[in-house]
């Protein structure tokens, strides 16, 4: 029942489902490199922190075809409270998501394009040698229509389908998302995992009001029985949050970020091979998530122009 409530909530909030594909997937201002740290935040059962980073390789641009490659790493770390039965279980301390994003954009014209993304990734605690269960795949394909404003700016509407993972379940889902740059100061994105309204105050300062999903479904590689909880196949964590992000650009290309988001819905549980819950952790976080980071983006001025790249 919980799984269906999750899908309904996200559908109402974001209009599509597409969350294991993490990071800057549906954005107007994709950074060439960034690293972000979320310090410890506690529940009654555990404290949690996260380190994430992305590196984009220079694109290959042909006449109508552009190819983009991005490498990402997310490290999710848990420290269980003394009162929790998993306090001494090292197999549940740390989970990794190592991902590769291969994105192709083919322009039929300045208004229409076809976009395809393949996203193989490893999601595991990496306790032992890699197995086939550690490897996963997400992907999506969509048509994009760009509408131009007479005084500059544009709206891009995307419609397609994706093979995507959310809260431990991988299915084929519709993809409906939108990106808009209204003028030199205001832009917006509606989609998953990124939804935001952005205000570029000036060349050094910007603010975002955002909603986002932090989601992983990681294979337990190695030991999978812990006391009374046996035959655990994977750990599944999903956090839906909303808040604000502030960016300060030290130079035109190098910036720092501070983000604060409040949890809206959270779930962390251990599941068996049938994706059934074996143990559910308390996920009532005691305070908002705080994120700090540094980013590098030498083409930021082009991304902020009133014409799409």
PDB file of C-alpha atoms in Angstrom:
ATOM      1  CA  UNK A   1       0.000   0.000   0.000  1.00  0.00           C
ATOM      2  CA  UNK A   2       2.843   2.363   0.881  1.00  0.00           C
ATOM      3  CA  UNK A   3       4.360   1.969  -2.591  1.00  0.00           C
ATOM      4  CA  UNK A   4       1.132   3.122  -4.246  1.00  0.00           C
ATOM      5  CA  UNK A   5       0.769   6.083  -1.885  1.00  0.00           C
ATOM      6  CA  UNK A   6       4.297   7.109  -2.863  1.00  0.00           C
ATOM      7  CA  UNK A   7       3.517   6.969  -6.576  1.00  0.00           C
ATOM      8  CA  UNK A   8       0.292   8.955  -6.136  1.00  0.00           C
ATOM      9  CA  UNK A   9       2.018  11.646  -4.061  1.00  0.00           C
ATOM     10  CA  UNK A  10       4.882  12.082  -6.499  1.00  0.00           C
ATOM     11  CA  UNK A  11       2.539  12.077  -9.454  1.00  0.00           C
ATOM     12  CA  UNK A  12       0.526  14.912  -7.947  1.00  0.00           C
ATOM     13  CA  UNK A  13       3.590  16.895  -6.950  1.00  0.00           C
ATOM     14  CA  UNK A  14       5.839  16.437  -9.962  1.00  0.00           C
ATOM     15  CA  UNK A  15       3.729  15.053 -12.809  1.00  0.00           C
ATOM     16  CA  UNK A  16       6.159  12.228 -13.618  1.00  0.00           C
ATOM     17  CA  UNK A  17       8.198   9.429 -12.062  1.00  0.00           C
ATOM     18  CA  UNK A  18      11.935   9.246 -12.713  1.00  0.00           C
ATOM     19  CA  UNK A  19      14.036   9.203  -9.546  1.00  0.00           C
ATOM     20  CA  UNK A  20      16.863   6.652  -9.500  1.00  0.00           C
ATOM     21  CA  UNK A  21      18.341   8.802 -12.280  1.00  0.00           C
ATOM     22  CA  UNK A  22      19.794  11.253  -9.805  1.00  0.00           C
ATOM     23  CA  UNK A  23      21.371  14.697  -9.944  1.00  0.00           C
ATOM     24  CA  UNK A  24      21.134  17.347 -12.668  1.00  0.00           C
ATOM     25  CA  UNK A  25      19.021  15.416 -15.168  1.00  0.00           C
ATOM     26  CA  UNK A  26      16.235  17.867 -15.973  1.00  0.00           C
ATOM     27  CA  UNK A  27      17.834  21.303 -15.541  1.00  0.00           C
ATOM     28  CA  UNK A  28      18.768  24.417 -17.514  1.00  0.00           C
ATOM     29  CA  UNK A  29      22.045  25.130 -15.707  1.00  0.00           C
ATOM     30  CA  UNK A  30      23.885  21.803 -15.599  1.00  0.00           C
ATOM     31  CA  UNK A  31      27.290  22.156 -13.960  1.00  0.00           C
ATOM     32  CA  UNK A  32      30.399  20.645 -15.529  1.00  0.00           C
ATOM     33  CA  UNK A  33      31.552  19.501 -12.078  1.00  0.00           C
ATOM     34  CA  UNK A  34      30.118  19.629  -8.596  1.00  0.00           C
ATOM     35  CA  UNK A  35      30.537  17.982  -5.221  1.00  0.00           C
ATOM     36  CA  UNK A  36      27.976  18.297  -2.456  1.00  0.00           C
ATOM     37  CA  UNK A  37      27.942  17.197   1.191  1.00  0.00           C
ATOM     38  CA  UNK A  38      24.893  16.736   3.411  1.00  0.00           C
ATOM     39  CA  UNK A  39      26.066  16.628   7.070  1.00  0.00           C
ATOM     40  CA  UNK A  40      24.650  14.245   9.658  1.00  0.00           C
ATOM     41  CA  UNK A  41      20.925  14.384  10.235  1.00  0.00           C
ATOM     42  CA  UNK A  42      19.313  12.135  12.848  1.00  0.00           C
ATOM     43  CA  UNK A  43      16.206  10.046  13.445  1.00  0.00           C
ATOM     44  CA  UNK A  44      15.460   7.823  16.430  1.00  0.00           C
ATOM     45  CA  UNK A  45      17.111   4.880  14.614  1.00  0.00           C
ATOM     46  CA  UNK A  46      20.143   6.357  12.828  1.00  0.00           C
ATOM     47  CA  UNK A  47      22.082   9.375  11.634  1.00  0.00           C
ATOM     48  CA  UNK A  48      22.511   9.865   7.905  1.00  0.00           C
ATOM     49  CA  UNK A  49      24.870  11.831   5.677  1.00  0.00           C
ATOM     50  CA  UNK A  50      25.538  11.929   1.954  1.00  0.00           C
ATOM     51  CA  UNK A  51      28.369  12.868  -0.399  1.00  0.00           C
ATOM     52  CA  UNK A  52      27.549  13.278  -4.086  1.00  0.00           C
ATOM     53  CA  UNK A  53      29.440  14.447  -7.127  1.00  0.00           C
ATOM     54  CA  UNK A  54      29.188  14.700 -10.916  1.00  0.00           C
ATOM     55  CA  UNK A  55      31.711  15.221 -13.680  1.00  0.00           C
ATOM     56  CA  UNK A  56      30.654  15.987 -17.251  1.00  0.00           C
ATOM     57  CA  UNK A  57      33.002  15.072 -20.079  1.00  0.00           C
ATOM     58  CA  UNK A  58      33.212  17.663 -22.911  1.00  0.00           C
ATOM     59  CA  UNK A  59      30.384  16.925 -25.366  1.00  0.00           C
ATOM     60  CA  UNK A  60      30.754  15.680 -28.911  1.00  0.00           C
ATOM     61  CA  UNK A  61      28.857  17.986 -31.266  1.00  0.00           C
ATOM     62  CA  UNK A  62      28.101  17.097 -34.868  1.00  0.00           C
ATOM     63  CA  UNK A  63      25.850  18.953 -37.301  1.00  0.00           C
ATOM     64  CA  UNK A  64      22.545  17.893 -35.721  1.00  0.00           C
ATOM     65  CA  UNK A  65      23.661  15.398 -33.091  1.00  0.00           C
ATOM     66  CA  UNK A  66      25.162  16.173 -29.676  1.00  0.00           C
ATOM     67  CA  UNK A  67      26.477  13.499 -27.301  1.00  0.00           C
ATOM     68  CA  UNK A  68      26.932  14.123 -23.572  1.00  0.00           C
ATOM     69  CA  UNK A  69      28.612  11.881 -20.979  1.00  0.00           C
ATOM     70  CA  UNK A  70      28.391  12.340 -17.216  1.00  0.00           C
ATOM     71  CA  UNK A  71      29.968  10.265 -14.439  1.00  0.00           C
ATOM     72  CA  UNK A  72      28.455  10.409 -10.961  1.00  0.00           C
ATOM     73  CA  UNK A  73      29.019   9.045  -7.468  1.00  0.00           C
ATOM     74  CA  UNK A  74      26.709   9.101  -4.445  1.00  0.00           C
ATOM     75  CA  UNK A  75      27.792   7.756  -1.048  1.00  0.00           C
ATOM     76  CA  UNK A  76      25.032   7.284   1.545  1.00  0.00           C
ATOM     77  CA  UNK A  77      26.308   6.717   5.110  1.00  0.00           C
ATOM     78  CA  UNK A  78      24.338   5.484   8.115  1.00  0.00           C
ATOM     79  CA  UNK A  79      25.322   5.317  11.786  1.00  0.00           C
ATOM     80  CA  UNK A  80      22.761   3.335  13.781  1.00  0.00           C
ATOM     81  CA  UNK A  81      21.794   4.307  17.312  1.00  0.00           C
ATOM     82  CA  UNK A  82      22.676   2.067  20.243  1.00  0.00           C
ATOM     83  CA  UNK A  83      18.979   1.290  20.680  1.00  0.00           C
ATOM     84  CA  UNK A  84      18.702  -0.087  17.129  1.00  0.00           C
ATOM     85  CA  UNK A  85      19.321  -3.789  16.471  1.00  0.00           C
ATOM     86  CA  UNK A  86      21.576  -2.997  13.481  1.00  0.00           C
ATOM     87  CA  UNK A  87      24.038  -0.846  15.438  1.00  0.00           C
ATOM     88  CA  UNK A  88      26.924  -3.306  14.872  1.00  0.00           C
ATOM     89  CA  UNK A  89      26.030  -4.364  11.306  1.00  0.00           C
ATOM     90  CA  UNK A  90      28.723  -2.950   9.031  1.00  0.00           C
ATOM     91  CA  UNK A  91      26.958  -4.246   5.907  1.00  0.00           C
ATOM     92  CA  UNK A  92      24.340  -1.504   6.343  1.00  0.00           C
ATOM     93  CA  UNK A  93      26.731   1.358   7.134  1.00  0.00           C
ATOM     94  CA  UNK A  94      27.463   2.623   3.630  1.00  0.00           C
ATOM     95  CA  UNK A  95      25.822   2.388   0.199  1.00  0.00           C
ATOM     96  CA  UNK A  96      27.217   3.496  -3.144  1.00  0.00           C
ATOM     97  CA  UNK A  97      25.613   4.620  -6.391  1.00  0.00           C
ATOM     98  CA  UNK A  98      28.185   4.796  -9.192  1.00  0.00           C
ATOM     99  CA  UNK A  99      26.441   5.999 -12.324  1.00  0.00           C
ATOM    100  CA  UNK A 100      27.152   6.778 -15.951  1.00  0.00           C
ATOM    101  CA  UNK A 101      24.804   8.942 -18.013  1.00  0.00           C
ATOM    102  CA  UNK A 102      24.978   8.774 -21.815  1.00  0.00           C
ATOM    103  CA  UNK A 103      22.739  11.417 -23.354  1.00  0.00           C
ATOM    104  CA  UNK A 104      22.077  12.012 -27.054  1.00  0.00           C
ATOM    105  CA  UNK A 105      20.255  15.026 -28.503  1.00  0.00           C
ATOM    106  CA  UNK A 106      19.261  15.055 -32.178  1.00  0.00           C
ATOM    107  CA  UNK A 107      17.815  18.309 -33.522  1.00  0.00           C
ATOM    108  CA  UNK A 108      15.297  18.006 -36.326  1.00  0.00           C
ATOM    109  CA  UNK A 109      14.987  21.802 -36.328  1.00  0.00           C
ATOM    110  CA  UNK A 110      15.358  24.725 -33.928  1.00  0.00           C
ATOM    111  CA  UNK A 111      11.961  23.725 -32.462  1.00  0.00           C
ATOM    112  CA  UNK A 112      11.987  19.911 -32.396  1.00  0.00           C
ATOM    113  CA  UNK A 113      14.504  17.422 -31.016  1.00  0.00           C
ATOM    114  CA  UNK A 114      14.724  13.762 -29.996  1.00  0.00           C
ATOM    115  CA  UNK A 115      16.501  12.985 -26.720  1.00  0.00           C
ATOM    116  CA  UNK A 116      17.674   9.593 -25.485  1.00  0.00           C
ATOM    117  CA  UNK A 117      19.469   8.815 -22.223  1.00  0.00           C
ATOM    118  CA  UNK A 118      21.013   5.516 -21.136  1.00  0.00           C
ATOM    119  CA  UNK A 119      22.030   5.354 -17.460  1.00  0.00           C
ATOM    120  CA  UNK A 120      23.784   2.181 -16.283  1.00  0.00           C
ATOM    121  CA  UNK A 121      24.738   2.270 -12.606  1.00  0.00           C
ATOM    122  CA  UNK A 122      26.022   0.223  -9.712  1.00  0.00           C
ATOM    123  CA  UNK A 123      23.984   0.403  -6.482  1.00  0.00           C
ATOM    124  CA  UNK A 124      25.468  -1.682  -3.680  1.00  0.00           C
ATOM    125  CA  UNK A 125      27.112  -1.725  -0.282  1.00  0.00           C
ATOM    126  CA  UNK A 126      30.218  -3.138  -2.052  1.00  0.00           C
ATOM    127  CA  UNK A 127      31.017  -5.470   0.832  1.00  0.00           C
ATOM    128  CA  UNK A 128      32.402  -8.131  -1.530  1.00  0.00           C
ATOM    129  CA  UNK A 129      33.192  -8.557  -5.231  1.00  0.00           C
ATOM    130  CA  UNK A 130      30.615  -7.177  -7.619  1.00  0.00           C
ATOM    131  CA  UNK A 131      27.796  -9.490  -8.716  1.00  0.00           C
ATOM    132  CA  UNK A 132      25.128  -9.150 -11.400  1.00  0.00           C
ATOM    133  CA  UNK A 133      22.660  -7.896  -8.761  1.00  0.00           C
ATOM    134  CA  UNK A 134      24.824  -4.816  -8.208  1.00  0.00           C
ATOM    135  CA  UNK A 135      24.369  -3.666 -11.823  1.00  0.00           C
ATOM    136  CA  UNK A 136      21.259  -1.763 -12.869  1.00  0.00           C
ATOM    137  CA  UNK A 137      19.976   0.227 -15.803  1.00  0.00           C
ATOM    138  CA  UNK A 138      17.636   3.187 -16.257  1.00  0.00           C
ATOM    139  CA  UNK A 139      16.867   5.032 -19.459  1.00  0.00           C
ATOM    140  CA  UNK A 140      14.453   7.390 -21.124  1.00  0.00           C
ATOM    141  CA  UNK A 141      13.519   8.778 -24.522  1.00  0.00           C
ATOM    142  CA  UNK A 142      11.449  11.863 -25.250  1.00  0.00           C
ATOM    143  CA  UNK A 143      10.561  14.408 -27.888  1.00  0.00           C
ATOM    144  CA  UNK A 144      11.194  18.045 -27.027  1.00  0.00           C
ATOM    145  CA  UNK A 145       9.321  21.023 -28.467  1.00  0.00           C
ATOM    146  CA  UNK A 146      10.749  24.509 -27.954  1.00  0.00           C
ATOM    147  CA  UNK A 147       8.453  27.548 -27.978  1.00  0.00           C
ATOM    148  CA  UNK A 148      10.162  30.942 -28.319  1.00  0.00           C
ATOM    149  CA  UNK A 149       8.972  34.223 -26.797  1.00  0.00           C
ATOM    150  CA  UNK A 150       8.944  37.244 -29.087  1.00  0.00           C
ATOM    151  CA  UNK A 151      10.996  39.323 -26.639  1.00  0.00           C
ATOM    152  CA  UNK A 152      13.482  36.551 -25.852  1.00  0.00           C
ATOM    153  CA  UNK A 153      13.242  33.441 -23.707  1.00  0.00           C
ATOM    154  CA  UNK A 154      11.644  30.082 -24.326  1.00  0.00           C
ATOM    155  CA  UNK A 155       9.696  27.109 -22.966  1.00  0.00           C
ATOM    156  CA  UNK A 156      10.676  23.506 -23.679  1.00  0.00           C
ATOM    157  CA  UNK A 157       8.076  20.744 -23.278  1.00  0.00           C
ATOM    158  CA  UNK A 158       9.145  17.090 -23.172  1.00  0.00           C
ATOM    159  CA  UNK A 159       6.967  14.009 -23.680  1.00  0.00           C
ATOM    160  CA  UNK A 160       8.210  10.428 -23.786  1.00  0.00           C
ATOM    161  CA  UNK A 161       8.730   7.297 -21.723  1.00  0.00           C
ATOM    162  CA  UNK A 162      11.338   5.984 -19.328  1.00  0.00           C
ATOM    163  CA  UNK A 163      12.481   2.722 -17.778  1.00  0.00           C
ATOM    164  CA  UNK A 164      13.003   4.122 -14.298  1.00  0.00           C
ATOM    165  CA  UNK A 165      13.457   3.162 -10.663  1.00  0.00           C
ATOM    166  CA  UNK A 166      11.637   4.734  -7.730  1.00  0.00           C
ATOM    167  CA  UNK A 167      11.463   3.470  -4.153  1.00  0.00           C
ATOM    168  CA  UNK A 168      12.892   0.099  -5.133  1.00  0.00           C
ATOM    169  CA  UNK A 169      10.580  -0.579  -8.075  1.00  0.00           C
ATOM    170  CA  UNK A 170      11.643  -0.343 -11.727  1.00  0.00           C
ATOM    171  CA  UNK A 171       8.865   0.168 -14.278  1.00  0.00           C
ATOM    172  CA  UNK A 172       8.142   1.838 -17.603  1.00  0.00           C
ATOM    173  CA  UNK A 173       6.627   5.259 -16.909  1.00  0.00           C
ATOM    174  CA  UNK A 174       5.519   8.284 -18.938  1.00  0.00           C
ATOM    175  CA  UNK A 175       7.937  11.209 -18.954  1.00  0.00           C
ATOM    176  CA  UNK A 176       6.395  14.678 -18.976  1.00  0.00           C
ATOM    177  CA  UNK A 177       8.609  17.613 -18.056  1.00  0.00           C
ATOM    178  CA  UNK A 178       9.043  21.302 -18.801  1.00  0.00           C
ATOM    179  CA  UNK A 179      11.885  23.846 -18.744  1.00  0.00           C
ATOM    180  CA  UNK A 180      11.493  27.597 -19.204  1.00  0.00           C
ATOM    181  CA  UNK A 181      13.678  30.710 -19.264  1.00  0.00           C
ATOM    182  CA  UNK A 182      11.367  33.691 -18.995  1.00  0.00           C
ATOM    183  CA  UNK A 183      14.001  36.443 -18.989  1.00  0.00           C
ATOM    184  CA  UNK A 184      17.590  37.015 -17.825  1.00  0.00           C
ATOM    185  CA  UNK A 185      16.551  36.730 -14.157  1.00  0.00           C
ATOM    186  CA  UNK A 186      13.858  34.046 -13.971  1.00  0.00           C
ATOM    187  CA  UNK A 187      13.749  30.394 -15.016  1.00  0.00           C
ATOM    188  CA  UNK A 188      11.832  27.291 -13.947  1.00  0.00           C
ATOM    189  CA  UNK A 189      11.866  23.511 -14.332  1.00  0.00           C
ATOM    190  CA  UNK A 190       9.112  20.975 -13.666  1.00  0.00           C
ATOM    191  CA  UNK A 191      10.230  17.349 -13.508  1.00  0.00           C
ATOM    192  CA  UNK A 192      12.073  14.706 -11.500  1.00  0.00           C
ATOM    193  CA  UNK A 193      14.568  14.564  -9.868  1.00  0.00           C
ATOM    194  CA  UNK A 194      14.735  18.364 -10.323  1.00  0.00           C
ATOM    195  CA  UNK A 195      11.864  20.829  -9.919  1.00  0.00           C
ATOM    196  CA  UNK A 196      12.608  24.457  -9.178  1.00  0.00           C
ATOM    197  CA  UNK A 197      12.016  28.153  -9.741  1.00  0.00           C
ATOM    198  CA  UNK A 198      15.281  30.099 -10.004  1.00  0.00           C
ATOM    199  CA  UNK A 199      15.981  33.791  -9.511  1.00  0.00           C
ATOM    200  CA  UNK A 200      19.318  35.001 -10.889  1.00  0.00           C
ATOM    201  CA  UNK A 201      19.682  38.113  -8.776  1.00  0.00           C
ATOM    202  CA  UNK A 202      22.860  39.189 -10.570  1.00  0.00           C
ATOM    203  CA  UNK A 203      26.006  37.566 -11.956  1.00  0.00           C
ATOM    204  CA  UNK A 204      27.194  36.476  -8.499  1.00  0.00           C
ATOM    205  CA  UNK A 205      24.025  35.539  -6.610  1.00  0.00           C
ATOM    206  CA  UNK A 206      21.081  33.239  -7.327  1.00  0.00           C
ATOM    207  CA  UNK A 207      18.254  31.648  -5.341  1.00  0.00           C
ATOM    208  CA  UNK A 208      16.197  28.535  -6.060  1.00  0.00           C
ATOM    209  CA  UNK A 209      12.949  27.318  -4.538  1.00  0.00           C
ATOM    210  CA  UNK A 210      13.078  23.614  -5.222  1.00  0.00           C
ATOM    211  CA  UNK A 211      11.649  20.169  -4.725  1.00  0.00           C
ATOM    212  CA  UNK A 212      13.821  17.082  -5.061  1.00  0.00           C
ATOM    213  CA  UNK A 213      14.092  13.347  -4.511  1.00  0.00           C
ATOM    214  CA  UNK A 214      16.989  11.491  -2.922  1.00  0.00           C
ATOM    215  CA  UNK A 215      16.467   7.830  -3.812  1.00  0.00           C
ATOM    216  CA  UNK A 216      18.484   4.624  -3.918  1.00  0.00           C
ATOM    217  CA  UNK A 217      17.816   0.901  -4.034  1.00  0.00           C
ATOM    218  CA  UNK A 218      21.090  -0.859  -3.197  1.00  0.00           C
ATOM    219  CA  UNK A 219      21.949  -4.545  -3.335  1.00  0.00           C
ATOM    220  CA  UNK A 220      23.352  -6.135  -0.178  1.00  0.00           C
ATOM    221  CA  UNK A 221      26.555  -7.654  -1.460  1.00  0.00           C
ATOM    222  CA  UNK A 222      27.678 -10.326   1.042  1.00  0.00           C
ATOM    223  CA  UNK A 223      26.022 -10.957   4.402  1.00  0.00           C
ATOM    224  CA  UNK A 224      22.230 -10.723   4.158  1.00  0.00           C
ATOM    225  CA  UNK A 225      20.953 -12.104   7.472  1.00  0.00           C
ATOM    226  CA  UNK A 226      20.995 -10.024  10.661  1.00  0.00           C
ATOM    227  CA  UNK A 227      19.581 -11.610  13.807  1.00  0.00           C
ATOM    228  CA  UNK A 228      15.819 -11.895  13.397  1.00  0.00           C
ATOM    229  CA  UNK A 229      15.876 -10.258   9.930  1.00  0.00           C
ATOM    230  CA  UNK A 230      16.938 -12.826   7.335  1.00  0.00           C
ATOM    231  CA  UNK A 231      17.340 -13.095   3.564  1.00  0.00           C
ATOM    232  CA  UNK A 232      17.643  -9.361   2.988  1.00  0.00           C
ATOM    233  CA  UNK A 233      18.105  -8.582  -0.707  1.00  0.00           C
ATOM    234  CA  UNK A 234      18.404  -4.794  -0.755  1.00  0.00           C
ATOM    235  CA  UNK A 235      18.160  -1.552   1.210  1.00  0.00           C
ATOM    236  CA  UNK A 236      15.700   1.018  -0.177  1.00  0.00           C
ATOM    237  CA  UNK A 237      15.820   4.690   0.806  1.00  0.00           C
ATOM    238  CA  UNK A 238      13.600   7.475  -0.545  1.00  0.00           C
ATOM    239  CA  UNK A 239      13.378  11.062   0.681  1.00  0.00           C
ATOM    240  CA  UNK A 240      11.162  13.721  -0.876  1.00  0.00           C
ATOM    241  CA  UNK A 241      11.953  17.256   0.267  1.00  0.00           C
ATOM    242  CA  UNK A 242      11.378  20.910  -0.578  1.00  0.00           C
ATOM    243  CA  UNK A 243      13.341  24.035   0.271  1.00  0.00           C
ATOM    244  CA  UNK A 244      15.725  26.706  -0.987  1.00  0.00           C
ATOM    245  CA  UNK A 245      19.210  26.819  -2.506  1.00  0.00           C
ATOM    246  CA  UNK A 246      21.596  29.770  -2.595  1.00  0.00           C
ATOM    247  CA  UNK A 247      24.521  29.988  -5.028  1.00  0.00           C
ATOM    248  CA  UNK A 248      27.418  32.442  -4.821  1.00  0.00           C
ATOM    249  CA  UNK A 249      29.804  32.606  -7.781  1.00  0.00           C
ATOM    250  CA  UNK A 250      33.324  33.447  -6.617  1.00  0.00           C
ATOM    251  CA  UNK A 251      34.400  33.767 -10.251  1.00  0.00           C
ATOM    252  CA  UNK A 252      32.291  33.491 -13.424  1.00  0.00           C
ATOM    253  CA  UNK A 253      32.979  29.729 -13.433  1.00  0.00           C
ATOM    254  CA  UNK A 254      33.488  28.681  -9.777  1.00  0.00           C
ATOM    255  CA  UNK A 255      30.689  28.826  -7.241  1.00  0.00           C
ATOM    256  CA  UNK A 256      29.642  27.630  -3.797  1.00  0.00           C
ATOM    257  CA  UNK A 257      26.221  26.402  -2.782  1.00  0.00           C
ATOM    258  CA  UNK A 258      24.157  26.282   0.415  1.00  0.00           C
ATOM    259  CA  UNK A 259      20.892  24.352   0.453  1.00  0.00           C
ATOM    260  CA  UNK A 260      18.222  23.752   3.104  1.00  0.00           C
ATOM    261  CA  UNK A 261      15.297  21.405   2.474  1.00  0.00           C
ATOM    262  CA  UNK A 262      12.530  20.102   4.698  1.00  0.00           C
ATOM    263  CA  UNK A 263      11.521  16.477   4.401  1.00  0.00           C
ATOM    264  CA  UNK A 264       8.005  15.884   3.041  1.00  0.00           C
ATOM    265  CA  UNK A 265       8.013  12.062   2.899  1.00  0.00           C
ATOM    266  CA  UNK A 266      10.702   9.529   3.788  1.00  0.00           C
ATOM    267  CA  UNK A 267      11.109   5.760   3.697  1.00  0.00           C
ATOM    268  CA  UNK A 268      14.035   3.499   4.576  1.00  0.00           C
ATOM    269  CA  UNK A 269      13.597  -0.253   4.742  1.00  0.00           C
ATOM    270  CA  UNK A 270      15.158  -3.633   4.093  1.00  0.00           C
ATOM    271  CA  UNK A 271      13.446  -5.792   1.459  1.00  0.00           C
ATOM    272  CA  UNK A 272      13.610  -9.358   0.186  1.00  0.00           C
ATOM    273  CA  UNK A 273      13.924 -10.598  -3.414  1.00  0.00           C
ATOM    274  CA  UNK A 274      10.158 -10.134  -3.902  1.00  0.00           C
ATOM    275  CA  UNK A 275      10.533  -6.431  -2.985  1.00  0.00           C
ATOM    276  CA  UNK A 276       8.574  -7.039   0.231  1.00  0.00           C
ATOM    277  CA  UNK A 277       9.479  -5.111   3.374  1.00  0.00           C
ATOM    278  CA  UNK A 278      11.330  -7.063   6.067  1.00  0.00           C
ATOM    279  CA  UNK A 279      12.216  -4.155   8.349  1.00  0.00           C
ATOM    280  CA  UNK A 280      11.285  -0.479   8.306  1.00  0.00           C
ATOM    281  CA  UNK A 281      13.383   2.168  10.011  1.00  0.00           C
ATOM    282  CA  UNK A 282      12.097   5.299  11.733  1.00  0.00           C
ATOM    283  CA  UNK A 283      12.617   8.151   9.243  1.00  0.00           C
ATOM    284  CA  UNK A 284      11.248  11.097  11.228  1.00  0.00           C
ATOM    285  CA  UNK A 285      14.219  13.394  10.719  1.00  0.00           C
ATOM    286  CA  UNK A 286      14.772  15.846  13.564  1.00  0.00           C
ATOM    287  CA  UNK A 287      15.651  18.891  11.443  1.00  0.00           C
ATOM    288  CA  UNK A 288      15.910  20.035   7.801  1.00  0.00           C
ATOM    289  CA  UNK A 289      18.552  18.662   5.441  1.00  0.00           C
ATOM    290  CA  UNK A 290      21.476  21.052   4.972  1.00  0.00           C
ATOM    291  CA  UNK A 291      23.704  20.765   1.926  1.00  0.00           C
ATOM    292  CA  UNK A 292      26.948  22.552   1.087  1.00  0.00           C
ATOM    293  CA  UNK A 293      28.929  22.247  -2.105  1.00  0.00           C
ATOM    294  CA  UNK A 294      31.262  23.646  -4.707  1.00  0.00           C
ATOM    295  CA  UNK A 295      30.697  23.698  -8.458  1.00  0.00           C
ATOM    296  CA  UNK A 296      32.484  24.502 -11.693  1.00  0.00           C
ATOM    297  CA  UNK A 297      30.651  25.712 -14.796  1.00  0.00           C
ATOM    298  CA  UNK A 298      32.603  27.586 -17.497  1.00  0.00           C
ATOM    299  CA  UNK A 299      29.559  27.850 -19.812  1.00  0.00           C
ATOM    300  CA  UNK A 300      27.159  29.326 -17.251  1.00  0.00           C
ATOM    301  CA  UNK A 301      26.694  32.580 -19.201  1.00  0.00           C
ATOM    302  CA  UNK A 302      25.649  30.599 -22.302  1.00  0.00           C
ATOM    303  CA  UNK A 303      23.210  28.492 -20.265  1.00  0.00           C
ATOM    304  CA  UNK A 304      21.666  31.653 -18.835  1.00  0.00           C
ATOM    305  CA  UNK A 305      21.102  33.220 -22.235  1.00  0.00           C
ATOM    306  CA  UNK A 306      17.603  33.676 -23.634  1.00  0.00           C
ATOM    307  CA  UNK A 307      18.203  31.032 -26.314  1.00  0.00           C
ATOM    308  CA  UNK A 308      18.588  27.300 -25.589  1.00  0.00           C
ATOM    309  CA  UNK A 309      21.971  25.686 -26.231  1.00  0.00           C
TER     310      UNK A 309
END
